[in-house]
Amino acid sequence: KAGVTQTPRYLIKTRGQQVTLSCSPISGHRSVSWYQQTPGQGLQFLFEYFSETQRNKGNFPGRFSGRQFSNSRSEMNVSTLELGDSALYLCATSRGGTSETQYFGPGTRLLVL
Amino acid sequence: GENVEQHPSTLSVQEGDSAVIKCTYSDSASNYFPWYKQELGKGPQLIIDIRSNVGEKKDQRIAVTLNKTAKHFSLHITETQPEDSAVYFCAASRDSFQKLVFGTGTRLLVSP
């Protein structure tokens, strides 16, 4: 069974640009959650999508957005990039039920210059 | 808001020793507590999890205990091996939510 895949693995952008990251879940998983990992703030929840609907949202500005497609693949977008957006962006997928185990992908490392 | 505290931040042990990592959560409605291991350059990997209707769970050398009254849970690794060296994260979530609130991580170093 294939694991969670994230593309691209590495990205370098400049301030003010926008970026789109992609996450393909494990087969049969309908929930995709996104997390930001930084040395200073640790692992922080961005949002979760289930059946193409955002079910839950963390405390991030509106520059961070996401969507989910009918095949459960998800994308997150960050507009007007800031230096502080440099981080490892992780997605985690699950079947979407109560307290389901979440499986993480390898992450996309974003560097904003 | 929700908060999970994790201690210690670093832990060095000799191969064969036991390692214990402790976490405390603030949201009394939390009922799912996973532990993840993260190696350099990789995403977190689930190693064990526990739900609030269970006080202890064991999987070979790894065990987790939960004290709901005190709102804390712990990871126990016995007979540690060098390949156990990694950063370990505890997390907590509430029923029906996929949002995990993570602790700050413990860097475990197992010396041969």
mmCIF file with all atom_site columns, C-alpha atoms in Angstrom:
data_model
loop_
_atom_site.group_PDB
_atom_site.id
_atom_site.type_symbol
_atom_site.label_atom_id
_atom_site.label_alt_id
_atom_site.label_comp_id
_atom_site.label_asym_id
_atom_site.label_entity_id
_atom_site.label_seq_id
_atom_site.pdbx_PDB_ins_code
_atom_site.Cartn_x
_atom_site.Cartn_y
_atom_site.Cartn_z
_atom_site.occupancy
_atom_site.B_iso_or_equiv
_atom_site.pdbx_formal_charge
_atom_site.auth_seq_id
_atom_site.auth_comp_id
_atom_site.auth_asym_id
_atom_site.auth_atom_id
_atom_site.pdbx_PDB_model_num
ATOM 1   C CA . LYS A 1 1   ? 0.000   0.000  0.000  1.00 0.00 ? 1   LYS A CA 1
ATOM 2   C CA . ALA A 1 2   ? 1.536   3.307  -1.069 1.00 0.00 ? 2   ALA A CA 1
ATOM 3   C CA . GLY A 1 3   ? 2.082   5.918  1.605  1.00 0.00 ? 3   GLY A CA 1
ATOM 4   C CA . VAL A 1 4   ? 1.262   9.606  1.636  1.00 0.00 ? 4   VAL A CA 1
ATOM 5   C CA . THR A 1 5   ? 3.058   11.502 -1.106 1.00 0.00 ? 5   THR A CA 1
ATOM 6   C CA . GLN A 1 6   ? 3.820   15.206 -1.165 1.00 0.00 ? 6   GLN A CA 1
ATOM 7   C CA . THR A 1 7   ? 5.112   17.295 -4.039 1.00 0.00 ? 7   THR A CA 1
ATOM 8   C CA . PRO A 1 8   ? 7.334   19.075 -4.480 1.00 0.00 ? 8   PRO A CA 1
ATOM 9   C CA . ARG A 1 9   ? 9.760   18.036 -1.777 1.00 0.00 ? 9   ARG A CA 1
ATOM 10  C CA . TYR A 1 10  ? 11.697  21.295 -1.819 1.00 0.00 ? 10  TYR A CA 1
ATOM 11  C CA . LEU A 1 11  ? 10.826  24.815 -2.891 1.00 0.00 ? 11  LEU A CA 1
ATOM 12  C CA . ILE A 1 12  ? 12.598  28.152 -2.878 1.00 0.00 ? 12  ILE A CA 1
ATOM 13  C CA . LYS A 1 13  ? 10.495  31.269 -3.296 1.00 0.00 ? 13  LYS A CA 1
ATOM 14  C CA . THR A 1 14  ? 10.925  34.987 -2.729 1.00 0.00 ? 14  THR A CA 1
ATOM 15  C CA . ARG A 1 15  ? 8.852   37.263 -0.551 1.00 0.00 ? 15  ARG A CA 1
ATOM 16  C CA . GLY A 1 16  ? 5.546   38.271 -2.094 1.00 0.00 ? 16  GLY A CA 1
ATOM 17  C CA . GLN A 1 17  ? 5.255   35.218 -4.311 1.00 0.00 ? 17  GLN A CA 1
ATOM 18  C CA . GLN A 1 18  ? 2.662   32.501 -3.864 1.00 0.00 ? 18  GLN A CA 1
ATOM 19  C CA . VAL A 1 19  ? 3.122   28.754 -3.651 1.00 0.00 ? 19  VAL A CA 1
ATOM 20  C CA . THR A 1 20  ? 0.971   25.649 -4.079 1.00 0.00 ? 20  THR A CA 1
ATOM 21  C CA . LEU A 1 21  ? 1.792   22.357 -2.390 1.00 0.00 ? 21  LEU A CA 1
ATOM 22  C CA . SER A 1 22  ? 0.179   19.010 -3.152 1.00 0.00 ? 22  SER A CA 1
ATOM 23  C CA . CYS A 1 23  ? -0.683  15.974 -1.038 1.00 0.00 ? 23  CYS A CA 1
ATOM 24  C CA . SER A 1 24  ? -1.892  12.599 -2.297 1.00 0.00 ? 24  SER A CA 1
ATOM 25  C CA . PRO A 1 25  ? -3.406  10.448 0.467  1.00 0.00 ? 25  PRO A CA 1
ATOM 26  C CA . ILE A 1 26  ? -3.196  6.752  1.104  1.00 0.00 ? 26  ILE A CA 1
ATOM 27  C CA . SER A 1 27  ? -5.782  4.882  -0.940 1.00 0.00 ? 27  SER A CA 1
ATOM 28  C CA . GLY A 1 28  ? -9.129  4.930  0.856  1.00 0.00 ? 28  GLY A CA 1
ATOM 29  C CA . HIS A 1 29  ? -8.255  7.910  3.042  1.00 0.00 ? 29  HIS A CA 1
ATOM 30  C CA . ARG A 1 30  ? -10.715 10.774 2.708  1.00 0.00 ? 30  ARG A CA 1
ATOM 31  C CA . SER A 1 31  ? -9.334  13.170 5.314  1.00 0.00 ? 31  SER A CA 1
ATOM 32  C CA . VAL A 1 32  ? -6.288  15.336 4.655  1.00 0.00 ? 32  VAL A CA 1
ATOM 33  C CA . SER A 1 33  ? -4.832  17.593 7.333  1.00 0.00 ? 33  SER A CA 1
ATOM 34  C CA . TRP A 1 34  ? -2.029  20.091 6.869  1.00 0.00 ? 34  TRP A CA 1
ATOM 35  C CA . TYR A 1 35  ? 0.563   21.071 9.450  1.00 0.00 ? 35  TYR A CA 1
ATOM 36  C CA . GLN A 1 36  ? 3.384   23.604 9.541  1.00 0.00 ? 36  GLN A CA 1
ATOM 37  C CA . GLN A 1 37  ? 6.597   22.608 11.317 1.00 0.00 ? 37  GLN A CA 1
ATOM 38  C CA . THR A 1 38  ? 9.169   25.207 12.356 1.00 0.00 ? 38  THR A CA 1
ATOM 39  C CA . PRO A 1 39  ? 11.964  25.112 14.958 1.00 0.00 ? 39  PRO A CA 1
ATOM 40  C CA . GLY A 1 40  ? 10.352  27.942 16.899 1.00 0.00 ? 40  GLY A CA 1
ATOM 41  C CA . GLN A 1 41  ? 6.670   26.997 16.849 1.00 0.00 ? 41  GLN A CA 1
ATOM 42  C CA . GLY A 1 42  ? 6.874   23.252 16.427 1.00 0.00 ? 42  GLY A CA 1
ATOM 43  C CA . LEU A 1 43  ? 4.070   21.375 14.687 1.00 0.00 ? 43  LEU A CA 1
ATOM 44  C CA . GLN A 1 44  ? 0.971   23.499 14.177 1.00 0.00 ? 44  GLN A CA 1
ATOM 45  C CA . PHE A 1 45  ? -2.342  22.521 12.615 1.00 0.00 ? 45  PHE A CA 1
ATOM 46  C CA . LEU A 1 46  ? -3.381  24.505 9.542  1.00 0.00 ? 46  LEU A CA 1
ATOM 47  C CA . PHE A 1 47  ? -6.635  22.902 8.371  1.00 0.00 ? 47  PHE A CA 1
ATOM 48  C CA . GLU A 1 48  ? -8.355  19.632 7.565  1.00 0.00 ? 48  GLU A CA 1
ATOM 49  C CA . TYR A 1 49  ? -10.404 18.613 4.561  1.00 0.00 ? 49  TYR A CA 1
ATOM 50  C CA . PHE A 1 50  ? -12.857 15.745 4.287  1.00 0.00 ? 50  PHE A CA 1
ATOM 51  C CA . SER A 1 51  ? -14.941 14.978 1.208  1.00 0.00 ? 51  SER A CA 1
ATOM 52  C CA . GLU A 1 52  ? -13.893 18.265 -0.422 1.00 0.00 ? 52  GLU A CA 1
ATOM 53  C CA . THR A 1 53  ? -15.058 20.331 2.583  1.00 0.00 ? 53  THR A CA 1
ATOM 54  C CA . GLN A 1 54  ? -12.937 22.117 5.158  1.00 0.00 ? 54  GLN A CA 1
ATOM 55  C CA . ARG A 1 55  ? -13.936 20.607 8.502  1.00 0.00 ? 55  ARG A CA 1
ATOM 56  C CA . ASN A 1 56  ? -11.526 22.298 10.821 1.00 0.00 ? 56  ASN A CA 1
ATOM 57  C CA . LYS A 1 57  ? -9.163  25.237 10.752 1.00 0.00 ? 57  LYS A CA 1
ATOM 58  C CA . GLY A 1 58  ? -6.208  26.365 12.847 1.00 0.00 ? 58  GLY A CA 1
ATOM 59  C CA . ASN A 1 59  ? -5.094  29.864 13.751 1.00 0.00 ? 59  ASN A CA 1
ATOM 60  C CA . PHE A 1 60  ? -3.328  30.934 10.593 1.00 0.00 ? 60  PHE A CA 1
ATOM 61  C CA . PRO A 1 61  ? -3.961  34.053 8.501  1.00 0.00 ? 61  PRO A CA 1
ATOM 62  C CA . GLY A 1 62  ? -6.140  33.961 5.406  1.00 0.00 ? 62  GLY A CA 1
ATOM 63  C CA . ARG A 1 63  ? -3.033  33.845 3.200  1.00 0.00 ? 63  ARG A CA 1
ATOM 64  C CA . PHE A 1 64  ? -3.050  30.129 3.929  1.00 0.00 ? 64  PHE A CA 1
ATOM 65  C CA . SER A 1 65  ? -5.773  28.277 2.082  1.00 0.00 ? 65  SER A CA 1
ATOM 66  C CA . GLY A 1 66  ? -6.487  24.810 0.831  1.00 0.00 ? 66  GLY A CA 1
ATOM 67  C CA . ARG A 1 67  ? -8.792  22.652 -1.155 1.00 0.00 ? 67  ARG A CA 1
ATOM 68  C CA . GLN A 1 68  ? -9.550  19.010 -1.749 1.00 0.00 ? 68  GLN A CA 1
ATOM 69  C CA . PHE A 1 69  ? -10.498 17.286 -4.952 1.00 0.00 ? 69  PHE A CA 1
ATOM 70  C CA . SER A 1 70  ? -12.992 14.486 -5.558 1.00 0.00 ? 70  SER A CA 1
ATOM 71  C CA . ASN A 1 71  ? -10.157 11.923 -5.536 1.00 0.00 ? 71  ASN A CA 1
ATOM 72  C CA . SER A 1 72  ? -9.196  13.165 -2.025 1.00 0.00 ? 72  SER A CA 1
ATOM 73  C CA . ARG A 1 73  ? -5.950  14.754 -3.204 1.00 0.00 ? 73  ARG A CA 1
ATOM 74  C CA . SER A 1 74  ? -5.416  18.087 -1.505 1.00 0.00 ? 74  SER A CA 1
ATOM 75  C CA . GLU A 1 75  ? -3.536  21.258 -2.229 1.00 0.00 ? 75  GLU A CA 1
ATOM 76  C CA . MET A 1 76  ? -2.588  24.104 0.036  1.00 0.00 ? 76  MET A CA 1
ATOM 77  C CA . ASN A 1 77  ? -1.747  27.572 -1.157 1.00 0.00 ? 77  ASN A CA 1
ATOM 78  C CA . VAL A 1 78  ? 0.167   30.349 0.539  1.00 0.00 ? 78  VAL A CA 1
ATOM 79  C CA . SER A 1 79  ? -0.147  33.775 -1.017 1.00 0.00 ? 79  SER A CA 1
ATOM 80  C CA . THR A 1 80  ? 2.052   36.834 -0.492 1.00 0.00 ? 80  THR A CA 1
ATOM 81  C CA . LEU A 1 81  ? 4.850   34.794 1.052  1.00 0.00 ? 81  LEU A CA 1
ATOM 82  C CA . GLU A 1 82  ? 6.696   36.157 4.086  1.00 0.00 ? 82  GLU A CA 1
ATOM 83  C CA . LEU A 1 83  ? 10.109  35.151 5.419  1.00 0.00 ? 83  LEU A CA 1
ATOM 84  C CA . GLY A 1 84  ? 8.380   33.554 8.411  1.00 0.00 ? 84  GLY A CA 1
ATOM 85  C CA . ASP A 1 85  ? 6.551   31.138 6.132  1.00 0.00 ? 85  ASP A CA 1
ATOM 86  C CA . SER A 1 86  ? 9.780   29.181 5.689  1.00 0.00 ? 86  SER A CA 1
ATOM 87  C CA . ALA A 1 87  ? 8.959   25.790 7.178  1.00 0.00 ? 87  ALA A CA 1
ATOM 88  C CA . LEU A 1 88  ? 8.362   22.119 6.581  1.00 0.00 ? 88  LEU A CA 1
ATOM 89  C CA . TYR A 1 89  ? 4.763   21.650 5.469  1.00 0.00 ? 89  TYR A CA 1
ATOM 90  C CA . LEU A 1 90  ? 3.365   18.243 6.308  1.00 0.00 ? 90  LEU A CA 1
ATOM 91  C CA . CYS A 1 91  ? 0.145   16.612 5.335  1.00 0.00 ? 91  CYS A CA 1
ATOM 92  C CA . ALA A 1 92  ? -1.446  13.767 7.247  1.00 0.00 ? 92  ALA A CA 1
ATOM 93  C CA . THR A 1 93  ? -4.222  11.540 6.000  1.00 0.00 ? 93  THR A CA 1
ATOM 94  C CA . SER A 1 94  ? -6.761  9.244  7.590  1.00 0.00 ? 94  SER A CA 1
ATOM 95  C CA . ARG A 1 95  ? -10.049 7.558  6.809  1.00 0.00 ? 95  ARG A CA 1
ATOM 96  C CA . GLY A 1 96  ? -11.696 10.510 8.528  1.00 0.00 ? 96  GLY A CA 1
ATOM 97  C CA . GLY A 1 97  ? -13.612 8.847  11.328 1.00 0.00 ? 97  GLY A CA 1
ATOM 98  C CA . THR A 1 98  ? -13.492 9.608  15.047 1.00 0.00 ? 98  THR A CA 1
ATOM 99  C CA . SER A 1 99  ? -9.949  9.629  16.428 1.00 0.00 ? 99  SER A CA 1
ATOM 100 C CA . GLU A 1 100 ? -8.610  7.887  13.356 1.00 0.00 ? 100 GLU A CA 1
ATOM 101 C CA . THR A 1 101 ? -4.886  7.307  13.082 1.00 0.00 ? 101 THR A CA 1
ATOM 102 C CA . GLN A 1 102 ? -3.235  9.911  10.900 1.00 0.00 ? 102 GLN A CA 1
ATOM 103 C CA . TYR A 1 103 ? -0.320  9.040  8.618  1.00 0.00 ? 103 TYR A CA 1
ATOM 104 C CA . PHE A 1 104 ? 2.128   11.727 7.632  1.00 0.00 ? 104 PHE A CA 1
ATOM 105 C CA . GLY A 1 105 ? 3.861   12.349 4.342  1.00 0.00 ? 105 GLY A CA 1
ATOM 106 C CA . PRO A 1 106 ? 7.548   13.308 4.054  1.00 0.00 ? 106 PRO A CA 1
ATOM 107 C CA . GLY A 1 107 ? 6.733   17.001 3.836  1.00 0.00 ? 107 GLY A CA 1
ATOM 108 C CA . THR A 1 108 ? 7.565   19.892 1.537  1.00 0.00 ? 108 THR A CA 1
ATOM 109 C CA . ARG A 1 109 ? 10.392  22.112 2.711  1.00 0.00 ? 109 ARG A CA 1
ATOM 110 C CA . LEU A 1 110 ? 9.704   25.715 1.738  1.00 0.00 ? 110 LEU A CA 1
ATOM 111 C CA . LEU A 1 111 ? 12.382  28.375 1.919  1.00 0.00 ? 111 LEU A CA 1
ATOM 112 C CA . VAL A 1 112 ? 11.323  31.989 1.453  1.00 0.00 ? 112 VAL A CA 1
ATOM 113 C CA . LEU A 1 113 ? 14.111  34.429 0.594  1.00 0.00 ? 113 LEU A CA 1
ATOM 114 C CA . GLY B 2 1   ? -6.624  27.212 24.255 1.00 0.00 ? 1   GLY B CA 1
ATOM 115 C CA . GLU B 2 2   ? -5.434  23.662 23.886 1.00 0.00 ? 2   GLU B CA 1
ATOM 116 C CA . ASN B 2 3   ? -1.886  23.026 24.958 1.00 0.00 ? 3   ASN B CA 1
ATOM 117 C CA . VAL B 2 4   ? 0.360   19.991 25.303 1.00 0.00 ? 4   VAL B CA 1
ATOM 118 C CA . GLU B 2 5   ? 3.537   20.211 27.352 1.00 0.00 ? 5   GLU B CA 1
ATOM 119 C CA . GLN B 2 6   ? 6.306   17.665 26.792 1.00 0.00 ? 6   GLN B CA 1
ATOM 120 C CA . HIS B 2 7   ? 9.367   16.852 28.905 1.00 0.00 ? 7   HIS B CA 1
ATOM 121 C CA . PRO B 2 8   ? 12.279  16.477 28.674 1.00 0.00 ? 8   PRO B CA 1
ATOM 122 C CA . SER B 2 9   ? 13.359  18.350 25.565 1.00 0.00 ? 9   SER B CA 1
ATOM 123 C CA . THR B 2 10  ? 16.460  16.172 25.245 1.00 0.00 ? 10  THR B CA 1
ATOM 124 C CA . LEU B 2 11  ? 17.202  12.734 26.649 1.00 0.00 ? 11  LEU B CA 1
ATOM 125 C CA . SER B 2 12  ? 20.470  10.827 26.407 1.00 0.00 ? 12  SER B CA 1
ATOM 126 C CA . VAL B 2 13  ? 20.627  7.166  27.406 1.00 0.00 ? 13  VAL B CA 1
ATOM 127 C CA . GLN B 2 14  ? 22.956  4.230  26.981 1.00 0.00 ? 14  GLN B CA 1
ATOM 128 C CA . GLU B 2 15  ? 21.950  1.364  24.728 1.00 0.00 ? 15  GLU B CA 1
ATOM 129 C CA . GLY B 2 16  ? 19.836  -1.087 26.693 1.00 0.00 ? 16  GLY B CA 1
ATOM 130 C CA . ASP B 2 17  ? 18.546  1.505  29.154 1.00 0.00 ? 17  ASP B CA 1
ATOM 131 C CA . SER B 2 18  ? 14.918  2.603  29.369 1.00 0.00 ? 18  SER B CA 1
ATOM 132 C CA . ALA B 2 19  ? 13.644  6.008  28.243 1.00 0.00 ? 19  ALA B CA 1
ATOM 133 C CA . VAL B 2 20  ? 10.560  7.820  29.519 1.00 0.00 ? 20  VAL B CA 1
ATOM 134 C CA . ILE B 2 21  ? 8.954   10.884 27.950 1.00 0.00 ? 21  ILE B CA 1
ATOM 135 C CA . LYS B 2 22  ? 6.080   12.676 29.648 1.00 0.00 ? 22  LYS B CA 1
ATOM 136 C CA . CYS B 2 23  ? 3.285   14.884 28.325 1.00 0.00 ? 23  CYS B CA 1
ATOM 137 C CA . THR B 2 24  ? 0.542   16.912 29.969 1.00 0.00 ? 24  THR B CA 1
ATOM 138 C CA . TYR B 2 25  ? -2.532  18.190 28.141 1.00 0.00 ? 25  TYR B CA 1
ATOM 139 C CA . SER B 2 26  ? -4.892  21.017 29.012 1.00 0.00 ? 26  SER B CA 1
ATOM 140 C CA . ASP B 2 27  ? -8.115  20.145 27.147 1.00 0.00 ? 27  ASP B CA 1
ATOM 141 C CA . SER B 2 28  ? -10.104 17.769 29.335 1.00 0.00 ? 28  SER B CA 1
ATOM 142 C CA . ALA B 2 29  ? -12.163 16.758 26.274 1.00 0.00 ? 29  ALA B CA 1
ATOM 143 C CA . SER B 2 30  ? -9.088  15.215 24.623 1.00 0.00 ? 30  SER B CA 1
ATOM 144 C CA . ASN B 2 31  ? -9.510  11.501 24.170 1.00 0.00 ? 31  ASN B CA 1
ATOM 145 C CA . TYR B 2 32  ? -6.941  10.368 21.631 1.00 0.00 ? 32  TYR B CA 1
ATOM 146 C CA . PHE B 2 33  ? -3.191  10.437 22.301 1.00 0.00 ? 33  PHE B CA 1
ATOM 147 C CA . PRO B 2 34  ? -0.727  9.349  19.600 1.00 0.00 ? 34  PRO B CA 1
ATOM 148 C CA . TRP B 2 35  ? 3.052   9.311  19.730 1.00 0.00 ? 35  TRP B CA 1
ATOM 149 C CA . TYR B 2 36  ? 5.145   10.011 16.657 1.00 0.00 ? 36  TYR B CA 1
ATOM 150 C CA . LYS B 2 37  ? 8.818   9.448  15.883 1.00 0.00 ? 37  LYS B CA 1
ATOM 151 C CA . GLN B 2 38  ? 10.498  11.794 13.449 1.00 0.00 ? 38  GLN B CA 1
ATOM 152 C CA . GLU B 2 39  ? 13.857  11.036 11.901 1.00 0.00 ? 39  GLU B CA 1
ATOM 153 C CA . LEU B 2 40  ? 15.945  13.611 10.110 1.00 0.00 ? 40  LEU B CA 1
ATOM 154 C CA . GLY B 2 41  ? 14.479  14.567 6.738  1.00 0.00 ? 41  GLY B CA 1
ATOM 155 C CA . LYS B 2 42  ? 11.316  12.517 7.225  1.00 0.00 ? 42  LYS B CA 1
ATOM 156 C CA . GLY B 2 43  ? 7.745   13.090 8.275  1.00 0.00 ? 43  GLY B CA 1
ATOM 157 C CA . PRO B 2 44  ? 6.498   11.940 11.690 1.00 0.00 ? 44  PRO B CA 1
ATOM 158 C CA . GLN B 2 45  ? 5.800   8.216  11.929 1.00 0.00 ? 45  GLN B CA 1
ATOM 159 C CA . LEU B 2 46  ? 3.158   6.874  14.317 1.00 0.00 ? 46  LEU B CA 1
ATOM 160 C CA . ILE B 2 47  ? 4.695   4.466  16.830 1.00 0.00 ? 47  ILE B CA 1
ATOM 161 C CA . ILE B 2 48  ? 1.829   3.927  19.250 1.00 0.00 ? 48  ILE B CA 1
ATOM 162 C CA . ASP B 2 49  ? -1.445  5.540  20.247 1.00 0.00 ? 49  ASP B CA 1
ATOM 163 C CA . ILE B 2 50  ? -3.931  5.264  23.080 1.00 0.00 ? 50  ILE B CA 1
ATOM 164 C CA . ARG B 2 51  ? -7.564  6.211  23.504 1.00 0.00 ? 51  ARG B CA 1
ATOM 165 C CA . SER B 2 52  ? -9.103  7.493  26.706 1.00 0.00 ? 52  SER B CA 1
ATOM 166 C CA . ASN B 2 53  ? -10.984 4.309  27.500 1.00 0.00 ? 53  ASN B CA 1
ATOM 167 C CA . VAL B 2 54  ? -7.638  2.538  27.986 1.00 0.00 ? 54  VAL B CA 1
ATOM 168 C CA . GLY B 2 55  ? -5.068  3.185  30.733 1.00 0.00 ? 55  GLY B CA 1
ATOM 169 C CA . GLU B 2 56  ? -2.090  1.432  29.203 1.00 0.00 ? 56  GLU B CA 1
ATOM 170 C CA . LYS B 2 57  ? -1.051  -0.036 25.872 1.00 0.00 ? 57  LYS B CA 1
ATOM 171 C CA . LYS B 2 58  ? 2.060   -1.970 24.968 1.00 0.00 ? 58  LYS B CA 1
ATOM 172 C CA . ASP B 2 59  ? 3.685   -2.940 21.689 1.00 0.00 ? 59  ASP B CA 1
ATOM 173 C CA . GLN B 2 60  ? 6.906   -4.897 22.102 1.00 0.00 ? 60  GLN B CA 1
ATOM 174 C CA . ARG B 2 61  ? 9.486   -2.473 23.594 1.00 0.00 ? 61  ARG B CA 1
ATOM 175 C CA . ILE B 2 62  ? 7.133   0.505  23.542 1.00 0.00 ? 62  ILE B CA 1
ATOM 176 C CA . ALA B 2 63  ? 4.362   1.286  26.016 1.00 0.00 ? 63  ALA B CA 1
ATOM 177 C CA . VAL B 2 64  ? 2.130   4.259  26.695 1.00 0.00 ? 64  VAL B CA 1
ATOM 178 C CA . THR B 2 65  ? 0.278   5.036  29.917 1.00 0.00 ? 65  THR B CA 1
ATOM 179 C CA . LEU B 2 66  ? -2.582  7.489  30.360 1.00 0.00 ? 66  LEU B CA 1
ATOM 180 C CA . ASN B 2 67  ? -3.823  9.179  33.529 1.00 0.00 ? 67  ASN B CA 1
ATOM 181 C CA . LYS B 2 68  ? -6.995  11.058 32.611 1.00 0.00 ? 68  LYS B CA 1
ATOM 182 C CA . THR B 2 69  ? -7.490  12.472 36.095 1.00 0.00 ? 69  THR B CA 1
ATOM 183 C CA . ALA B 2 70  ? -4.072  14.127 36.054 1.00 0.00 ? 70  ALA B CA 1
ATOM 184 C CA . LYS B 2 71  ? -4.287  14.790 32.303 1.00 0.00 ? 71  LYS B CA 1
ATOM 185 C CA . HIS B 2 72  ? -0.935  13.297 31.511 1.00 0.00 ? 72  HIS B CA 1
ATOM 186 C CA . PHE B 2 73  ? 0.413   10.461 29.433 1.00 0.00 ? 73  PHE B CA 1
ATOM 187 C CA . SER B 2 74  ? 3.843   8.935  29.041 1.00 0.00 ? 74  SER B CA 1
ATOM 188 C CA . LEU B 2 75  ? 5.888   6.985  26.519 1.00 0.00 ? 75  LEU B CA 1
ATOM 189 C CA . HIS B 2 76  ? 8.139   4.207  27.786 1.00 0.00 ? 76  HIS B CA 1
ATOM 190 C CA . ILE B 2 77  ? 10.810  2.628  25.599 1.00 0.00 ? 77  ILE B CA 1
ATOM 191 C CA . THR B 2 78  ? 12.665  -0.352 27.073 1.00 0.00 ? 78  THR B CA 1
ATOM 192 C CA . GLU B 2 79  ? 15.936  -1.906 25.909 1.00 0.00 ? 79  GLU B CA 1
ATOM 193 C CA . THR B 2 80  ? 16.753  1.140  23.815 1.00 0.00 ? 80  THR B CA 1
ATOM 194 C CA . GLN B 2 81  ? 18.784  0.724  20.629 1.00 0.00 ? 81  GLN B CA 1
ATOM 195 C CA . PRO B 2 82  ? 20.791  3.282  18.603 1.00 0.00 ? 82  PRO B CA 1
ATOM 196 C CA . GLU B 2 83  ? 18.099  3.211  15.914 1.00 0.00 ? 83  GLU B CA 1
ATOM 197 C CA . ASP B 2 84  ? 15.645  4.588  18.491 1.00 0.00 ? 84  ASP B CA 1
ATOM 198 C CA . SER B 2 85  ? 17.539  7.893  18.269 1.00 0.00 ? 85  SER B CA 1
ATOM 199 C CA . ALA B 2 86  ? 15.109  10.470 16.836 1.00 0.00 ? 86  ALA B CA 1
ATOM 200 C CA . VAL B 2 87  ? 12.743  13.241 17.893 1.00 0.00 ? 87  VAL B CA 1
ATOM 201 C CA . TYR B 2 88  ? 9.570   12.000 19.581 1.00 0.00 ? 88  TYR B CA 1
ATOM 202 C CA . PHE B 2 89  ? 6.330   13.991 19.651 1.00 0.00 ? 89  PHE B CA 1
ATOM 203 C CA . CYS B 2 90  ? 3.260   13.432 21.759 1.00 0.00 ? 90  CYS B CA 1
ATOM 204 C CA . ALA B 2 91  ? -0.097  14.784 20.609 1.00 0.00 ? 91  ALA B CA 1
ATOM 205 C CA . ALA B 2 92  ? -3.697  15.020 21.734 1.00 0.00 ? 92  ALA B CA 1
ATOM 206 C CA . SER B 2 93  ? -7.012  15.452 19.983 1.00 0.00 ? 93  SER B CA 1
ATOM 207 C CA . ARG B 2 94  ? -10.715 15.578 20.766 1.00 0.00 ? 94  ARG B CA 1
ATOM 208 C CA . ASP B 2 95  ? -13.424 13.220 19.601 1.00 0.00 ? 95  ASP B CA 1
ATOM 209 C CA . SER B 2 96  ? -14.532 13.679 15.986 1.00 0.00 ? 96  SER B CA 1
ATOM 210 C CA . PHE B 2 97  ? -11.733 16.101 15.228 1.00 0.00 ? 97  PHE B CA 1
ATOM 211 C CA . GLN B 2 98  ? -8.652  15.345 13.189 1.00 0.00 ? 98  GLN B CA 1
ATOM 212 C CA . LYS B 2 99  ? -6.757  18.299 14.660 1.00 0.00 ? 99  LYS B CA 1
ATOM 213 C CA . LEU B 2 100 ? -3.723  17.096 16.574 1.00 0.00 ? 100 LEU B CA 1
ATOM 214 C CA . VAL B 2 101 ? -2.164  19.399 19.165 1.00 0.00 ? 101 VAL B CA 1
ATOM 215 C CA . PHE B 2 102 ? 1.496   18.470 19.443 1.00 0.00 ? 102 PHE B CA 1
ATOM 216 C CA . GLY B 2 103 ? 4.009   18.698 22.238 1.00 0.00 ? 103 GLY B CA 1
ATOM 217 C CA . THR B 2 104 ? 7.315   20.438 21.597 1.00 0.00 ? 104 THR B CA 1
ATOM 218 C CA . GLY B 2 105 ? 9.256   17.231 21.001 1.00 0.00 ? 105 GLY B CA 1
ATOM 219 C CA . THR B 2 106 ? 11.952  15.229 22.774 1.00 0.00 ? 106 THR B CA 1
ATOM 220 C CA . ARG B 2 107 ? 15.268  14.550 21.108 1.00 0.00 ? 107 ARG B CA 1
ATOM 221 C CA . LEU B 2 108 ? 16.315  11.045 22.188 1.00 0.00 ? 108 LEU B CA 1
ATOM 222 C CA . LEU B 2 109 ? 19.929  10.016 21.744 1.00 0.00 ? 109 LEU B CA 1
ATOM 223 C CA . VAL B 2 110 ? 20.857  6.389  22.370 1.00 0.00 ? 110 VAL B CA 1
ATOM 224 C CA . SER B 2 111 ? 24.589  5.832  22.636 1.00 0.00 ? 111 SER B CA 1
ATOM 225 C CA . PRO B 2 112 ? 26.107  2.417  21.828 1.00 0.00 ? 112 PRO B CA 1
#
